[in-house]
Amino acid sequence: MYYQYDGSFTGFLSVIYEAYHDGTSHVEGIENISAGTNLFDEEKIISANLDKADKVLTGLYHKCGAQTAHTLYYAFMAEQPEREMLLFYFICAAFRDPDTLAKGKADPWIGQVESWSLKTSNECHRMLGLLRFSELEEKILYAEIRPDHNIAPLIAGHFAKRMAEEEWAVHDLGRHIVVYYDKERILTANVTEQEKNIKYSPTEKKFRSMWCQYYRHISIEERRNPKLQRSFMPEKYWPYLTEMSKVS
Amino acid sequence: MVMCMDLMSKLGVLADAAKYDVSCSSSGSGRENKPGGIGNGARSGICHSWSADGRCISLLKILMTNNCIYDCEYCANRRSNDIKRVFLTPEELVALTIQFYRRNYIEGLFLSSGIIGSPDHTTEFLIKIAKLLRIRENFNGYIHMKGIPGTDTVLLKELGRYVDRLSVNMELPSEQSLQLLAPQKTRTAILTPMKFIHEQFTERREEKRLVKYMQPFIPAGQTTQMIVGASKEHDRHILKLSEALYQKVALKRVYYSAYVPVMTGKNLPAIKQPPLLRENRLYQADWLLRYYHFSADEILPEQHPDFDLEVDPKTNWALQNWRVFPIEINKAEYEMLLRVPGIGIQSARRIIRTRRFIPLSYDSLCRTGVVLKRARHFITCGGHYYGLGLDNPDRIKKSLISSKYQKMFRQMSLFEGQA
Ligand code: SF4
């Protein structure tokens, strides 16, 4: 049996739920519906269902612990090609043996899932530092990012705690996802059109140039080391960093 | 606009004046945000950017003023130096901190200052700024402030209530050097606040056990900084001082700052480049003190009071003490494993864990993270030796400082990538 789902984590877990009830040995493939291929006759389209997804995740959590559930989520969010079947394998292995993750490296597939999850975590941590907000009209804070992995939903909690009294939005330009916080809740939405006409607050420019000024002056000329700088702060992040953009 | 330009140039001058301070760490404080407030601490610290010298930027590191009544010879802010003097008002500093923080440029503020009027007078300003941030703005991000030598302990206690970290700079490693280069500072004026902060810290921790909701006194602890290469002390002297500071006042970190010759003076050394490699060796040795169970006397014995710049201190120790090697990987104690060049804390632990079940072979060793290139000369695996022969430590040394290693040392992060 081939399953199709909407590409979301909830959708994916719903597939797992269905597959479990259909009998897991039938699973021949799981694919993202947006991939568009429709080659197979025996296809089952699964819609994302929160309750079903929740059952799977809670089950995994109780049986194997938080670390395994976390690894699954983060590995999924790494958005690697053909992640579905490998993650399906991971879940089956985990339900069979709750210690699967601990044994880790011995099984190259489990190791692969773990390394995806680690990649996502690393980028999350990096982005907590490298994300830059700009103040728009009406004091909304707005950040543009273009991460390798789908981390916008994962870092939102950090900012919600830290800036609980601010209204802010993080826009993943590559995935067309906006995570928005309205001082109470975190909401995630797909955006089709890109806002070209961003209106900044009157003082935004001033603080940006202050930051650039500070950034230039805090460096010690005698210790200049661009290679080292680049190794910590890869160039792919520069276009969205206030201090690295040419016009300040 | 004039105001704004003014603030711009002040920011430049005072960031310039603060940049030689090494620490930019924002770790160690798990302060939580409060209702209606802004900010919290990230226990492991967050780096927000890296400047062109490859150092992490985590805090707005700045001086309140570069005006100073003291005349430290190595410092551009010294009284006798003819430069433009500027001052950031408490309101300006608060606005910069909050506005930078909201935009996720920084984790918080690291404020230091030249001395205006008197140490007490200066500290009163610092307290005012800390209070404005914590109370009026309800700011719960990271605050690190400098304790000014000679400040009244009552004021230090007040300041300590609001900040996450308080540090007093050691500046120079001996009383003589202080007299020579920083004549208004004395060892006592520096050590007294350090001891006081330590006492407060311990006292409050005791009390906190009884009263659960009490704010800890400087939750991220105290650190200090020493300038390396502006005065004549041997490396051994500096390292022994650090060791004493870790033991007696429980410092979190000692930072070493390679002297950058910004000033010329009759008592200053005539150097062109800051002694970066020496600074790096000090950090490595400091690491050995704190995590590898080494003592300063072992790393730099009296007969060799300075670092060998060609090899790192641990390798140097091993080469000097080659008689204790090789050690058997499957038998040696944890402390001894740590002393093998190429074996770190992680790999030592892994070796201990693995060998409980299966004896380690040379091939399986690389999977534990051991750098065999270095370690092979100092170990045996199941009785077999794979190195160049310990009867000739010089040959081992040469092989370890191949051009590749030299390059690696040069590129090594000199300040470490701390957050
Ligand atoms: S006290 Fe000495 S080191 Fe500090 S600012 Fe004044 S002159 Fe410079």
XYZ file of C-alpha atoms and ligand atoms in Angstrom:
675
model
C 0.000 0.000 0.000
C 1.172 3.520 -0.814
C 0.152 6.381 1.436
C -0.021 10.029 0.578
C -0.105 12.835 3.120
C 0.080 16.603 3.203
C 3.731 16.988 4.186
C 3.021 18.081 7.748
C 4.241 16.297 10.858
C 0.636 15.774 11.942
C -0.101 14.323 8.544
C 2.845 12.002 8.746
C 1.842 10.719 12.167
C -1.704 10.199 10.901
C -0.261 7.943 8.210
C 1.559 5.966 10.872
C -1.717 5.614 12.758
C -3.547 4.324 9.690
C -0.705 2.069 8.688
C -0.704 0.547 12.119
C -4.389 -0.259 11.804
C -4.016 -1.541 8.273
C -1.108 -3.710 9.338
C 2.347 -2.227 9.001
C 3.660 -4.952 6.769
C 1.551 -3.497 3.955
C 3.407 -0.219 3.837
C 5.299 0.089 0.601
C 5.694 3.827 0.443
C 4.743 7.109 2.084
C 4.906 10.244 0.061
C 4.227 13.902 0.286
C 1.208 14.720 -1.838
C 2.838 17.877 -3.126
C 5.455 15.697 -4.794
C 2.638 15.148 -7.264
C 3.544 11.694 -8.498
C 0.593 9.472 -8.989
C 2.121 6.321 -10.276
C 0.515 3.731 -8.170
C -2.929 2.227 -8.140
C -3.051 1.241 -4.554
C -2.886 4.679 -3.037
C -4.454 5.875 0.121
C -4.657 9.597 0.787
C -4.502 10.328 4.490
C -5.620 13.670 5.806
C -3.893 15.188 8.797
C -5.761 14.356 11.947
C -4.644 15.830 15.259
C -6.194 13.118 17.417
C -4.590 10.306 15.519
C -1.249 12.048 15.407
C -1.468 12.679 19.106
C -2.129 9.018 19.816
C 0.986 7.972 17.943
C 3.218 10.575 19.520
C 1.915 9.988 23.049
C 2.336 6.270 22.555
C 5.914 6.742 21.463
C 6.556 9.114 24.326
C 5.240 6.694 26.945
C 6.927 3.682 25.516
C 10.336 5.126 24.607
C 10.670 8.415 26.438
C 10.963 12.057 25.531
C 14.301 11.728 23.772
C 12.944 9.358 21.143
C 9.888 11.524 20.477
C 12.110 14.584 20.220
C 14.480 12.833 17.820
C 11.597 11.837 15.592
C 10.178 15.359 15.462
C 13.487 17.069 14.812
C 14.530 14.483 12.234
C 11.239 15.055 10.423
C 11.781 18.807 10.481
C 15.196 18.358 8.891
C 13.138 17.803 5.713
C 15.552 15.435 4.063
C 14.456 13.819 0.811
C 12.711 10.495 1.316
C 12.616 10.903 5.032
C 9.237 9.194 5.375
C 10.178 5.552 4.972
C 13.245 5.894 7.148
C 11.262 7.582 9.889
C 8.602 4.923 9.547
C 11.313 2.342 10.085
C 12.551 4.303 13.087
C 9.112 4.356 14.688
C 8.577 0.637 14.134
C 11.994 -0.127 15.595
C 11.318 2.109 18.582
C 7.976 0.454 19.351
C 9.592 -2.950 19.081
C 12.502 -2.018 21.324
C 12.288 1.148 23.458
C 16.080 1.212 23.721
C 16.556 1.548 19.984
C 17.873 5.069 20.252
C 20.377 4.211 22.961
C 21.810 1.469 20.788
C 21.928 4.066 18.077
C 25.106 3.909 16.096
C 25.056 0.147 15.580
C 22.151 0.501 13.141
C 23.127 2.853 10.312
C 19.496 3.796 9.667
C 18.854 4.784 13.238
C 22.148 6.641 13.146
C 20.930 8.511 10.079
C 17.720 9.585 11.797
C 19.715 10.730 14.780
C 22.049 12.775 12.642
C 19.121 14.503 10.895
C 17.700 15.384 14.269
C 21.055 16.720 15.388
C 21.357 18.879 12.290
C 18.015 20.460 13.051
C 18.938 21.090 16.685
C 22.210 22.678 15.682
C 20.588 25.013 13.245
C 17.953 25.906 15.834
C 20.597 26.855 18.344
C 22.507 28.854 15.798
C 19.382 30.689 14.705
C 18.491 31.704 18.257
C 21.523 33.942 17.944
C 21.529 34.842 14.272
C 17.893 35.740 13.787
C 17.347 39.494 13.488
C 14.122 41.309 14.156
C 13.262 44.617 12.586
C 10.627 46.883 13.986
C 7.744 47.562 11.640
C 5.098 50.204 11.908
C 2.917 49.599 14.919
C 5.886 48.124 16.754
C 5.573 44.622 15.349
C 8.892 42.808 15.242
C 9.555 40.948 12.018
C 12.369 38.552 11.088
C 13.236 36.959 7.778
C 15.153 33.686 7.714
C 16.080 31.096 5.098
C 17.192 28.059 7.081
C 18.195 24.660 5.700
C 15.734 22.893 7.954
C 12.197 23.700 8.986
C 13.104 25.376 12.239
C 10.794 28.386 12.448
C 8.150 26.477 14.448
C 10.855 25.017 16.668
C 12.416 28.282 17.777
C 9.151 30.110 18.347
C 8.842 28.960 21.958
C 12.148 30.560 22.857
C 11.045 33.956 21.609
C 7.589 33.645 23.106
C 9.149 33.292 26.550
C 11.698 35.968 26.048
C 9.461 38.511 24.383
C 6.154 37.631 25.886
C 4.821 41.190 25.678
C 5.755 41.848 22.077
C 3.991 41.043 18.878
C 6.378 39.348 16.472
C 6.610 37.231 13.366
C 9.291 34.968 11.909
C 9.109 34.456 8.175
C 10.784 31.458 6.538
C 11.285 32.839 3.043
C 12.186 29.520 1.459
C 9.267 27.535 2.846
C 6.741 30.365 2.791
C 5.866 29.812 6.406
C 5.174 32.537 8.921
C 5.184 31.928 12.636
C 3.312 34.700 14.358
C 3.004 35.499 18.047
C 0.172 37.753 19.196
C 1.295 38.129 22.844
C -0.713 35.057 23.755
C -0.425 32.303 21.214
C 1.953 31.097 18.549
C 0.283 30.653 15.163
C 1.807 29.098 12.077
C 0.565 29.842 8.587
C 1.558 29.314 4.992
C 1.920 32.494 3.035
C 1.708 32.528 -0.686
C 2.507 36.077 -1.487
C 5.626 37.770 -0.337
C 5.195 41.173 1.175
C 7.364 43.513 -0.862
C 6.290 46.716 0.677
C 7.531 46.409 4.234
C 7.078 49.579 6.241
C 9.588 50.002 9.027
C 9.072 52.073 12.128
C 10.603 55.563 12.107
C 13.397 54.604 14.504
C 14.309 51.286 12.911
C 16.978 52.724 10.673
C 18.631 54.512 13.546
C 19.017 51.380 15.672
C 20.248 49.370 12.736
C 23.005 51.808 12.018
C 23.849 51.957 15.711
C 24.231 48.196 15.715
C 26.419 48.304 12.618
C 28.512 51.001 14.191
C 28.920 48.936 17.327
C 29.719 45.834 15.307
C 32.495 47.558 13.393
C 34.075 49.054 16.465
C 34.039 46.000 18.720
C 36.430 44.095 16.472
C 40.150 44.267 17.243
C 42.025 45.122 14.087
C 45.275 43.512 15.265
C 43.471 40.193 15.641
C 41.599 40.195 12.350
C 40.660 36.640 11.390
C 37.952 36.421 8.719
C 38.390 32.662 8.352
C 37.553 32.084 11.963
C 34.640 34.474 11.688
C 33.279 32.559 8.729
C 33.657 29.205 10.420
C 31.347 30.320 13.223
C 29.008 32.331 11.041
C 28.681 30.713 7.605
C 28.127 33.073 4.723
C 24.736 31.640 3.852
C 23.298 33.442 6.882
C 24.762 36.832 6.009
C 22.020 38.214 3.784
C 19.667 38.300 6.768
C 22.112 39.717 9.284
C 21.753 43.422 9.892
C 25.462 43.859 10.573
C 26.592 41.944 7.483
C 24.362 43.607 4.916
C 26.134 46.175 2.802
C 23.593 48.931 3.211
C 23.170 49.834 6.805
C 19.578 64.281 13.935
C 22.454 66.038 15.656
C 21.623 64.116 18.823
C 21.537 60.931 16.838
C 24.909 61.485 15.174
C 26.283 62.324 18.537
C 25.088 59.037 19.991
C 26.541 57.240 16.980
C 30.028 58.566 17.523
C 29.862 58.030 21.286
C 28.880 54.434 20.641
C 31.908 54.013 18.387
C 34.343 55.519 20.862
C 33.053 53.565 23.850
C 32.834 50.237 22.012
C 36.419 50.796 20.908
C 37.389 51.395 24.494
C 35.694 48.200 25.689
C 36.856 45.819 23.007
C 40.005 44.642 24.765
C 37.958 43.136 27.522
C 37.873 39.488 26.652
C 34.809 38.093 28.289
C 31.605 38.291 26.362
C 30.048 35.244 27.902
C 26.327 35.205 28.587
C 26.183 31.735 30.094
C 25.496 30.535 33.586
C 22.316 32.393 34.368
C 18.895 30.818 34.013
C 17.052 33.970 35.072
C 13.431 33.748 34.016
C 11.262 36.370 32.448
C 8.672 37.996 34.694
C 5.055 38.846 33.897
C 5.048 41.994 31.813
C 8.802 41.833 31.446
C 11.249 41.356 28.638
C 14.081 38.867 28.434
C 15.479 35.826 30.153
C 18.792 34.071 30.583
C 19.925 31.150 28.431
C 21.922 28.890 30.702
C 24.341 27.782 28.045
C 24.681 31.238 26.551
C 23.914 32.371 23.006
C 26.281 33.925 20.495
C 24.579 36.492 18.325
C 27.329 37.383 15.949
C 31.047 37.114 15.349
C 33.167 40.170 14.700
C 35.865 40.357 12.035
C 38.429 39.061 14.535
C 36.371 35.893 14.958
C 35.258 36.639 18.509
C 31.737 35.883 19.590
C 29.427 38.806 20.256
C 26.916 37.941 22.894
C 26.517 41.128 24.887
C 26.545 44.848 24.271
C 30.050 45.281 25.645
C 30.681 48.908 26.254
C 32.122 51.533 28.562
C 29.881 54.053 30.257
C 32.656 56.605 29.860
C 36.254 56.668 28.696
C 36.952 59.480 31.102
C 39.224 58.361 33.914
C 41.008 59.834 36.894
C 43.565 57.037 36.890
C 46.651 56.845 34.761
C 47.298 53.240 33.832
C 50.106 53.308 31.343
C 48.788 50.586 28.998
C 45.313 52.086 28.719
C 44.125 54.539 26.093
C 41.725 56.086 28.612
C 44.471 57.116 31.012
C 44.203 60.629 32.353
C 47.364 61.862 30.688
C 46.270 60.736 27.233
C 44.882 63.491 25.058
C 41.706 61.994 23.573
C 38.076 62.878 23.157
C 36.140 62.030 26.319
C 32.530 60.931 26.060
C 29.835 59.690 28.382
C 26.712 57.627 27.771
C 23.907 58.679 30.074
C 21.996 56.003 31.967
C 18.965 56.622 29.745
C 21.011 56.226 26.582
C 22.508 52.979 27.823
C 19.122 51.634 28.838
C 17.587 52.499 25.464
C 20.460 50.896 23.555
C 20.276 47.723 25.627
C 16.522 47.316 25.304
C 16.369 48.202 21.620
C 19.270 45.905 20.725
C 17.800 43.153 22.817
C 14.351 43.347 21.194
C 15.940 42.972 17.791
C 17.810 39.885 19.001
C 21.222 41.476 18.491
C 22.371 40.645 22.027
C 21.767 38.612 25.192
C 22.232 41.623 27.413
C 24.642 44.255 28.643
C 28.268 44.069 29.725
C 29.100 47.407 31.229
C 32.450 48.669 32.347
C 33.688 52.189 32.872
C 36.561 54.559 33.358
C 36.613 56.021 36.840
C 34.898 59.370 37.204
C 35.132 61.274 40.472
C 35.857 58.221 42.578
C 35.303 54.465 42.430
C 32.195 54.886 44.598
C 30.787 57.659 42.453
C 31.286 55.550 39.331
C 29.678 52.512 40.918
C 26.657 54.602 41.889
C 26.104 55.248 38.190
C 26.375 51.546 37.459
C 23.807 50.784 40.148
C 21.473 53.364 38.690
C 21.682 51.773 35.253
C 21.203 48.256 36.621
C 18.132 49.391 38.565
C 16.592 51.213 35.627
C 16.934 48.072 33.554
C 15.763 45.575 36.139
C 13.048 47.579 37.850
C 11.681 50.204 35.496
C 12.115 48.280 32.261
C 11.518 44.882 33.868
C 14.489 43.600 31.864
C 15.427 40.022 32.709
C 18.180 39.442 30.178
C 21.830 39.120 31.100
C 23.735 41.869 32.882
C 27.450 41.703 33.564
C 29.084 44.661 35.281
C 32.599 45.477 36.254
C 33.438 45.969 39.898
C 35.639 49.031 40.100
C 38.717 48.441 42.302
C 38.456 50.369 45.535
C 34.645 50.502 45.640
C 32.927 50.411 49.010
C 31.565 46.946 49.738
C 28.130 48.325 50.579
C 27.798 49.595 47.018
C 29.098 46.339 45.574
C 26.482 44.473 47.545
C 23.770 46.707 46.119
C 25.062 46.242 42.577
C 25.274 42.488 43.059
C 21.535 42.331 43.702
C 20.725 43.298 40.126
C 23.381 41.743 37.948
C 24.086 38.206 36.765
C 27.817 38.510 36.860
C 30.197 40.858 38.572
C 33.885 40.847 37.827
C 36.887 42.743 39.055
C 39.837 42.799 36.716
C 43.113 41.543 38.086
C 44.720 43.568 35.261
C 48.336 42.738 36.008
C 49.707 39.637 37.634
C 51.801 41.239 40.390
C 51.908 44.148 42.811
C 55.149 45.420 41.249
C 53.656 45.521 37.786
C 50.620 47.297 39.124
C 52.834 49.895 40.734
C 54.750 50.314 37.548
C 51.887 50.416 35.082
C 48.754 51.171 37.086
C 50.054 53.242 39.978
C 46.643 54.105 41.459
C 45.542 50.495 41.680
C 46.727 48.213 44.430
C 46.523 44.499 44.866
C 44.369 45.014 47.964
C 41.956 47.326 46.176
C 41.403 44.552 43.639
C 41.405 41.526 45.915
C 39.143 42.999 48.600
C 36.071 43.330 46.360
C 36.826 39.898 44.879
C 36.823 38.294 48.297
C 33.747 40.230 49.313
C 31.827 39.117 46.236
C 32.863 35.545 46.956
C 31.626 35.779 50.554
C 28.322 37.274 49.484
C 27.891 34.617 46.884
C 28.460 31.770 49.338
C 26.383 33.399 52.050
C 23.445 33.932 49.755
C 23.639 30.403 48.482
C 23.405 29.129 52.041
C 20.409 31.358 52.749
C 18.767 30.341 49.529
C 18.553 26.834 50.839
C 16.317 28.134 53.599
C 14.367 30.781 51.739
C 13.349 29.408 48.404
C 12.357 32.510 46.515
C 15.338 34.662 47.234
C 17.135 36.118 44.230
C 20.610 34.625 44.042
C 23.539 37.013 44.345
C 25.182 37.191 40.907
C 23.862 33.824 39.651
C 26.515 33.552 36.939
C 29.367 34.065 39.390
C 32.483 36.198 39.146
C 35.324 36.205 36.681
C 38.468 38.222 36.183
C 40.898 39.187 33.483
C 44.657 39.592 33.258
C 46.710 41.316 30.650
C 49.449 39.101 29.284
C 52.650 40.509 27.911
C 52.511 44.077 29.211
C 54.642 43.199 32.214
C 57.534 40.882 32.899
C 56.005 37.958 34.804
C 56.729 34.426 33.694
C 53.877 32.229 32.540
C 54.342 30.172 35.675
C 53.637 33.192 37.851
C 50.408 33.927 35.964
C 49.209 30.337 36.059
C 49.915 29.993 39.770
C 47.929 33.141 40.401
C 44.982 31.750 38.425
C 45.192 28.525 40.373
C 45.059 30.441 43.635
C 42.086 32.497 42.427
C 40.146 29.387 41.447
C 40.842 27.856 44.830
C 40.442 30.846 47.136
C 37.650 32.942 45.641
C 36.068 30.262 43.457
C 36.231 32.270 40.250
C 34.196 30.922 37.362
C 36.823 31.861 34.819
C 40.071 33.717 34.475
C 40.361 35.433 31.108
C 43.705 36.237 29.561
C 44.098 39.142 27.238
C 47.131 39.390 25.015
C 48.488 42.890 25.430
C 47.670 44.955 22.374
C 50.152 47.814 22.139
C 47.761 50.726 21.750
C 49.911 53.033 23.834
C 53.580 53.702 24.148
C 55.182 54.370 27.502
C 58.547 54.122 29.133
C 57.522 51.113 31.205
C 55.737 49.299 28.412
C 57.332 46.608 26.275
C 58.044 47.595 22.686
C 56.120 44.931 20.816
C 54.284 45.195 17.529
C 51.938 42.228 17.695
C 49.911 41.018 20.647
C 51.349 37.716 22.008
C 48.447 35.623 20.767
C 50.121 32.243 20.912
C 51.174 32.794 24.489
C 47.623 33.762 25.331
C 46.402 30.576 23.678
C 48.817 28.466 25.707
C 47.514 30.106 28.872
C 43.952 29.185 27.967
C 45.008 25.614 27.295
C 46.853 25.405 30.602
C 43.908 27.004 32.399
C 41.737 24.292 30.929
C 44.127 21.663 32.301
C 43.817 23.259 35.737
C 40.053 23.274 35.738
C 39.154 20.029 34.009
C 42.176 17.759 33.765
C 43.366 17.536 37.372
C 46.686 19.209 36.658
C 48.381 21.600 39.042
C 50.222 24.737 37.969
C 53.457 23.274 39.347
C 53.141 20.290 37.073
C 52.375 22.295 33.962
C 55.128 24.827 34.530
C 57.711 23.648 37.073
C 60.221 26.102 38.479
C 62.945 25.060 36.070
C 60.677 25.745 33.061
C 58.693 28.837 33.995
C 57.506 29.592 30.447
C 55.458 27.748 27.887
C 56.992 25.920 25.009
C 55.219 27.733 22.207
C 55.699 24.848 19.803
C 53.576 22.281 21.587
C 50.521 22.560 23.764
C 51.023 22.348 27.549
C 49.636 18.842 27.870
C 51.885 17.415 25.172
C 54.747 19.303 26.708
C 54.055 17.739 30.079
C 53.927 14.285 28.517
C 57.228 14.807 26.715
C 58.893 16.085 29.880
C 57.514 13.158 31.837
C 57.939 10.500 29.167
C 59.107 8.057 31.827
C 55.539 7.478 33.061
C 54.499 6.382 29.587
C 53.425 4.316 27.762
C 50.284 3.493 29.681
C 48.023 0.564 28.906
C 44.689 1.786 27.574
C 42.851 -1.175 29.030
C 44.141 -0.654 32.551
C 45.042 2.979 33.217
C 42.962 5.034 35.650
C 40.731 7.831 34.386
C 43.079 10.546 35.692
C 45.987 8.983 33.861
C 44.045 8.615 30.611
C 43.337 12.336 30.778
C 47.058 12.999 30.750
C 47.629 11.343 27.402
C 47.935 13.856 24.543
C 45.090 13.249 22.133
C 42.710 11.910 24.776
C 40.061 14.330 25.982
C 37.419 14.096 28.672
C 34.840 12.592 26.326
C 37.160 9.965 24.923
C 38.559 9.044 28.344
C 35.029 8.415 29.590
C 34.186 6.402 26.523
C 37.285 4.258 26.947
C 36.359 3.476 30.555
C 32.794 2.615 29.597
C 33.712 0.395 26.665
C 36.557 -1.536 28.206
C 34.338 -2.794 31.004
C 32.861 -5.189 28.467
C 35.338 -5.494 25.650
C 39.081 -4.882 25.721
C 39.998 -2.061 23.365
C 42.119 -2.738 20.348
C 44.109 -0.099 18.524
C 41.555 -0.049 15.702
C 38.551 0.284 17.947
C 40.232 3.177 19.724
C 39.611 5.708 16.995
C 35.883 5.233 17.459
C 36.188 6.628 20.980
C 37.292 9.980 19.601
C 40.954 9.615 20.522
C 43.340 11.496 18.240
C 45.614 8.550 17.517
C 48.160 10.626 15.716
C 49.070 12.178 19.022
C 48.105 9.457 21.464
C 49.844 6.514 19.788
C 53.257 7.479 21.143
C 52.095 7.357 24.732
C 49.935 4.266 24.957
C 49.857 0.541 24.521
C 46.779 -1.404 23.452
C 46.715 -4.935 24.797
C 50.457 -4.713 25.279
C 51.264 -3.497 21.757
C 52.986 -0.173 21.166
C 52.338 1.794 17.960
C 54.354 4.976 18.434
C 57.762 6.269 17.499
C 59.479 5.117 20.677
C 59.612 6.953 23.955
C 63.368 6.698 24.235
C 63.426 9.553 21.775
C 60.984 12.235 22.918
C 62.504 14.777 20.570
C 61.526 12.767 17.557
C 57.981 12.516 18.848
C 57.912 16.223 19.416
C 59.074 16.924 15.875
C 56.448 14.652 14.437
C 53.783 16.431 16.453
C 54.676 19.881 15.250
C 54.456 19.152 11.569
C 53.496 22.115 9.460
C 49.881 21.086 9.598
C 49.801 21.383 13.353
C 51.521 24.694 13.276
C 48.870 25.982 10.976
C 46.169 24.556 13.140
C 47.487 26.336 16.192
C 47.600 29.572 14.367
C 44.010 29.267 13.304
C 42.783 28.018 16.599
C 40.204 30.239 18.164
C 42.224 32.344 20.490
C 39.378 33.508 22.550
C 37.521 30.227 22.224
C 34.007 30.328 20.881
C 32.449 30.972 24.236
C 28.961 32.278 24.613
S 41.360 52.675 35.668
Fe 43.176 52.437 34.401
S 42.639 50.766 33.009
Fe 40.708 51.499 33.895
S 40.000 53.040 32.456
Fe 41.152 54.112 33.986
S 43.179 54.262 33.115
Fe 42.132 52.693 31.971
